[in-house]
mmCIF file of C-alpha atoms and ligand atoms in Angstrom:
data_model
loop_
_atom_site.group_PDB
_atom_site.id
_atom_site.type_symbol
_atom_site.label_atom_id
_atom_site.label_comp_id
_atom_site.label_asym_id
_atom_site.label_seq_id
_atom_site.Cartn_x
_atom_site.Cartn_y
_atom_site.Cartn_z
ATOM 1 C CA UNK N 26 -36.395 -8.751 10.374
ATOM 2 C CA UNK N 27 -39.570 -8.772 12.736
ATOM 3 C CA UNK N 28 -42.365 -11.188 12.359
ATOM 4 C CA UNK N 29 -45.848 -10.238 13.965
ATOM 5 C CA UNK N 30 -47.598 -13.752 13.781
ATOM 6 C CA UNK N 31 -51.393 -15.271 15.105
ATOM 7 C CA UNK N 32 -53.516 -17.989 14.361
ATOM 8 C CA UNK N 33 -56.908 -19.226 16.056
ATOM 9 C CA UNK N 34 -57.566 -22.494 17.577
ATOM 10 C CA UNK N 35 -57.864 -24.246 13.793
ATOM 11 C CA UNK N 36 -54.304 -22.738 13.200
ATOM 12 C CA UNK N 37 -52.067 -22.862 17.087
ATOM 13 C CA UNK N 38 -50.709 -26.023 16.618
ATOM 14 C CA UNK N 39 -48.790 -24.663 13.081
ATOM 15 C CA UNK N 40 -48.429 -21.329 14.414
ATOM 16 C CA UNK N 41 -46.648 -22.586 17.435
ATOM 17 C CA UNK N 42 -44.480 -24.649 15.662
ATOM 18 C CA UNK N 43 -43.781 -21.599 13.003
ATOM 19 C CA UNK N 44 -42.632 -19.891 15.886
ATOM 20 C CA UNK N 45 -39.932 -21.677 17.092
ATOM 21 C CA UNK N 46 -38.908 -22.234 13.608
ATOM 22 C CA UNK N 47 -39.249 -18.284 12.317
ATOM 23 C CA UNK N 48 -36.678 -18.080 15.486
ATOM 24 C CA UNK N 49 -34.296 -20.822 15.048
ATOM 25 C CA UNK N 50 -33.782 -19.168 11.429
ATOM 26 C CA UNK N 51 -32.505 -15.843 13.265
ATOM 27 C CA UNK N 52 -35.986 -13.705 12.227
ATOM 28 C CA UNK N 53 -37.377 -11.715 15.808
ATOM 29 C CA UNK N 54 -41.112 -12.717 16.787
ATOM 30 C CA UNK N 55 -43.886 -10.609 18.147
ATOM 31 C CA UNK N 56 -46.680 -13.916 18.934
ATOM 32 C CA UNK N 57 -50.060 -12.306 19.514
ATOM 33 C CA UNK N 58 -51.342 -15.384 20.456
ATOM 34 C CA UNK N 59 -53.482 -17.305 21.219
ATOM 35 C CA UNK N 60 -51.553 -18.895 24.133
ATOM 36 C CA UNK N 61 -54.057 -22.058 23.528
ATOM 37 C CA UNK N 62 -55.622 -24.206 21.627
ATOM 38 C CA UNK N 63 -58.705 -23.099 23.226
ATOM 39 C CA UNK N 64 -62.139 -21.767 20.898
ATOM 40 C CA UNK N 65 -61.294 -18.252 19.221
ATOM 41 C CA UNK N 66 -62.870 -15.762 16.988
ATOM 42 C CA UNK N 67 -60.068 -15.389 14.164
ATOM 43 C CA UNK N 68 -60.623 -11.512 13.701
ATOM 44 C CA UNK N 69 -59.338 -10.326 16.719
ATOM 45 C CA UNK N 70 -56.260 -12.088 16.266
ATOM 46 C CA UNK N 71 -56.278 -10.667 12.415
ATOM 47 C CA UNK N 72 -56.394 -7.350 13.369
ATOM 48 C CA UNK N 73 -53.635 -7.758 15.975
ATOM 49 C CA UNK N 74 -51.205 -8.639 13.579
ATOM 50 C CA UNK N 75 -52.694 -6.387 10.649
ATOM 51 C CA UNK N 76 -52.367 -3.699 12.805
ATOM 52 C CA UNK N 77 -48.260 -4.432 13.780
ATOM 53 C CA UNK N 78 -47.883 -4.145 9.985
ATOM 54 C CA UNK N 79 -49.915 -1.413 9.201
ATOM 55 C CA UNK N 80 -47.901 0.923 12.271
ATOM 56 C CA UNK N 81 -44.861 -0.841 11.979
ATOM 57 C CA UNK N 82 -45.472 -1.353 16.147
ATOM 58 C CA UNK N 83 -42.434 -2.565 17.523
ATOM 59 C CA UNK N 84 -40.526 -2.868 14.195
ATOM 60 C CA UNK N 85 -42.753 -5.296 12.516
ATOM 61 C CA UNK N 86 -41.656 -5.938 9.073
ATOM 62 C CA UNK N 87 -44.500 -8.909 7.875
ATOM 63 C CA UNK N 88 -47.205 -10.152 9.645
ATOM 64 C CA UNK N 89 -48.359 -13.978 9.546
ATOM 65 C CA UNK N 90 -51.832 -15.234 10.280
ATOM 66 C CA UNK N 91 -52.700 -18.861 10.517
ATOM 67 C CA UNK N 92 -56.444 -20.002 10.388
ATOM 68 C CA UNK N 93 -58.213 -22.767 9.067
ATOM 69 C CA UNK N 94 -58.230 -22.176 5.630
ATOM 70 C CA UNK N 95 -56.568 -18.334 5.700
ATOM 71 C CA UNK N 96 -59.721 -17.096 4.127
ATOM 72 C CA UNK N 97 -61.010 -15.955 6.966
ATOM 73 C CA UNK N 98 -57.825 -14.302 8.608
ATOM 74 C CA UNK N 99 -57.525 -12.316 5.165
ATOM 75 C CA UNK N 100 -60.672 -11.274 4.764
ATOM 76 C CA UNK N 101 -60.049 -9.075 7.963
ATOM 77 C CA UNK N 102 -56.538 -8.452 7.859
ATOM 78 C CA UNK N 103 -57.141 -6.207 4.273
ATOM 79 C CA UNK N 104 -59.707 -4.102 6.100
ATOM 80 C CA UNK N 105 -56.908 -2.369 8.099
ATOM 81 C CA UNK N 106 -54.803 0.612 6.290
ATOM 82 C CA UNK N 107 -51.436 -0.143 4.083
ATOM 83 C CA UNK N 108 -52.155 -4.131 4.676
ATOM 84 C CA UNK N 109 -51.721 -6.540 1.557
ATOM 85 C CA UNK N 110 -52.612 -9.886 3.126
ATOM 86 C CA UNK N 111 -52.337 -12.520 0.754
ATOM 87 C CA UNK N 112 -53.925 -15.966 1.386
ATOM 88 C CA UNK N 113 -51.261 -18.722 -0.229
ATOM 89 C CA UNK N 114 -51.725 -22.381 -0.248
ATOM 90 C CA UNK N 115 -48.160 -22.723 -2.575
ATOM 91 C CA UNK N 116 -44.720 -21.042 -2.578
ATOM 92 C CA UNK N 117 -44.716 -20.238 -6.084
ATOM 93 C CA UNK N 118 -48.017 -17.609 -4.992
ATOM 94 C CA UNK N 119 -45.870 -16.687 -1.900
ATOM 95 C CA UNK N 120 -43.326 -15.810 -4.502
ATOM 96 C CA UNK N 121 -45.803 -13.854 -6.860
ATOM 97 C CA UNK N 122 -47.801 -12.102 -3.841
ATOM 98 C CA UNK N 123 -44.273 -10.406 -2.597
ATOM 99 C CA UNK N 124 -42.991 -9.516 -6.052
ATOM 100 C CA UNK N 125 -46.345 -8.564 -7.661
ATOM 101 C CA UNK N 126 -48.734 -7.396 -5.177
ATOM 102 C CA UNK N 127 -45.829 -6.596 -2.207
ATOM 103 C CA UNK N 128 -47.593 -8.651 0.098
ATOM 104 C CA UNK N 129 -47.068 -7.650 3.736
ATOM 105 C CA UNK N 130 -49.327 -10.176 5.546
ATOM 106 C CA UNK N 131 -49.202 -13.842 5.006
ATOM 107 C CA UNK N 132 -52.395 -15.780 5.451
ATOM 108 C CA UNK N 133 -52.266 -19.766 5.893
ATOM 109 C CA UNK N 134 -54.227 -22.702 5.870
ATOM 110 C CA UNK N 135 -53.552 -24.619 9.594
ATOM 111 C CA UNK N 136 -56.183 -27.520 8.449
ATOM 112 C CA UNK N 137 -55.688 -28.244 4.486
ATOM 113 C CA UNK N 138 -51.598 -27.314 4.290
ATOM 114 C CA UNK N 139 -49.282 -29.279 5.761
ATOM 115 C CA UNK N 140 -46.550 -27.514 8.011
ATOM 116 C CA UNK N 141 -43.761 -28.826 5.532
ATOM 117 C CA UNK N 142 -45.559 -27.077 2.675
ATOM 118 C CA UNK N 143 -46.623 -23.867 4.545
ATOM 119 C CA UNK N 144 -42.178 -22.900 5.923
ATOM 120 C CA UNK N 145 -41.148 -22.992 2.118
ATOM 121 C CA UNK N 146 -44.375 -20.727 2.187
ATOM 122 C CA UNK N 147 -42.713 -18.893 4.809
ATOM 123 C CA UNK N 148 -39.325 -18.826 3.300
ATOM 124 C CA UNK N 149 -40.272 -17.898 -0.164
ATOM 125 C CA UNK N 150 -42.424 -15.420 1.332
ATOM 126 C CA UNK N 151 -40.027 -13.769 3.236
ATOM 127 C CA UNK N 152 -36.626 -13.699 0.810
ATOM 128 C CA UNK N 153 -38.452 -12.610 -2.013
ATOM 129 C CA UNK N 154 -38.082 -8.706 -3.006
ATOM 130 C CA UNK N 155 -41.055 -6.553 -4.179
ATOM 131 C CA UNK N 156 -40.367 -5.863 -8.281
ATOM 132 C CA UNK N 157 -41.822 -2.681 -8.182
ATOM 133 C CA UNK N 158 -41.873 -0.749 -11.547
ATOM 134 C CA UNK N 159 -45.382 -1.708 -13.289
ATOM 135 C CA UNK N 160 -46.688 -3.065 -10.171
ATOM 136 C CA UNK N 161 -46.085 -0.240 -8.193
ATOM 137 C CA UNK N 162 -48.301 1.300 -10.698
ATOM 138 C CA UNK N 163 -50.884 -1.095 -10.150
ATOM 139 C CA UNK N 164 -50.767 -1.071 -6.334
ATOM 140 C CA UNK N 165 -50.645 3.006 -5.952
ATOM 141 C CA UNK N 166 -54.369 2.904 -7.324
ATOM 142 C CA UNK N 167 -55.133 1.715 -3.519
ATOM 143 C CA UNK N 168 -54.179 4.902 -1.933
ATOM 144 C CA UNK N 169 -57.701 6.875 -2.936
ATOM 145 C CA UNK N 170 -59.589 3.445 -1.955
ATOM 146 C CA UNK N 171 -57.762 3.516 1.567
ATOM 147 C CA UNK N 172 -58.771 7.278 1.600
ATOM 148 C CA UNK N 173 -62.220 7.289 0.790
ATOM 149 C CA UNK N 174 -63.222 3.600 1.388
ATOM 150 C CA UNK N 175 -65.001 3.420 -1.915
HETATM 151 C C1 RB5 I 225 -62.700 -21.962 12.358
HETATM 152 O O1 RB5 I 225 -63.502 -23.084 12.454
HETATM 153 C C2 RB5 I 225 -62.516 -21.561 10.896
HETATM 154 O O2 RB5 I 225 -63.705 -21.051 10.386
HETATM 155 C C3 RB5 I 225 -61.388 -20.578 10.754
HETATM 156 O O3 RB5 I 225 -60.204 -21.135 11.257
HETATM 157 C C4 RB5 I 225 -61.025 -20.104 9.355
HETATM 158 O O4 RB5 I 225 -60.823 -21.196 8.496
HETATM 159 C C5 RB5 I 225 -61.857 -19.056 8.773
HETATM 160 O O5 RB5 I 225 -61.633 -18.600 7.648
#
């Protein structure tokens, strides 16, 4: 399974430690940066990773964006086509987002959750199967929205 993953400054210290854990549990990484903990605008890296998901570039299965909060990173990440980014502070919403909503994007808190916390995020996140059924129902009704924009 490929992970696309990003942060900003408020979220490089997690994301560089949820790389070399994402890869020490066998998953592939694409890391679209930032390569520092320097000042960054966290839309650019949002759409990065949004966009892996949304084209499947290079494979990419999910897509992980850390931030300060995850608001932010979210926000952005739902404007691009076939993304469900899902902002989760606990696994039992990482759980809910993949089996309810088939969440594609994961959006976490770098400053308020600690790194502990956010991998059973991670994990839950990624073993957990879409249900499908009634909530495929539910999530087909974003197809004209992604068409029309309104
Ligand atoms: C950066 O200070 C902060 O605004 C950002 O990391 C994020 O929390 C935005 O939603």
């Amino acid at each position: 399974m490929k992970i696309s993953i990003a942060s900003d400054h408020a979220g490089f210290e997690q994301k560089q430690q949820m790389v070399e854990y994402l890869k020490a549990q066998g998953y592939e990484v694409l890391d679209r940066g930032p390569e520092t903990d320097e000042r960054v605008d966290y839309p650019d890296y949002a759409v990065k990773v949004a966009m892996d998901v949304s084209f499947k570039h290079q494979g990419t299965d999910f897509g992980i964006l850390i931030c300060g909060t995850g608001i932010g990173m979210s926000i952005f990440a739902n404007k691009i086509v076939r993304v469900r980014a899902a902002n989760v502070t606990i696994p039992e919403f990482a759980e809910l987002a993949r089996a309810h909503n088939d969440a594609n994007v994961l959006c976490l808190s770098g400053r308020f959750i600690d790194f502990e916390t956010n991998t059973k995020i991670v994990d839950t996140f990624l073993t957990t199967e879409f249900e499908g059924g009634r909530h495929a129902a539910r999530l087909a009704k974003l197809l004209p929205l992604e068409r029309t924009g309104a």
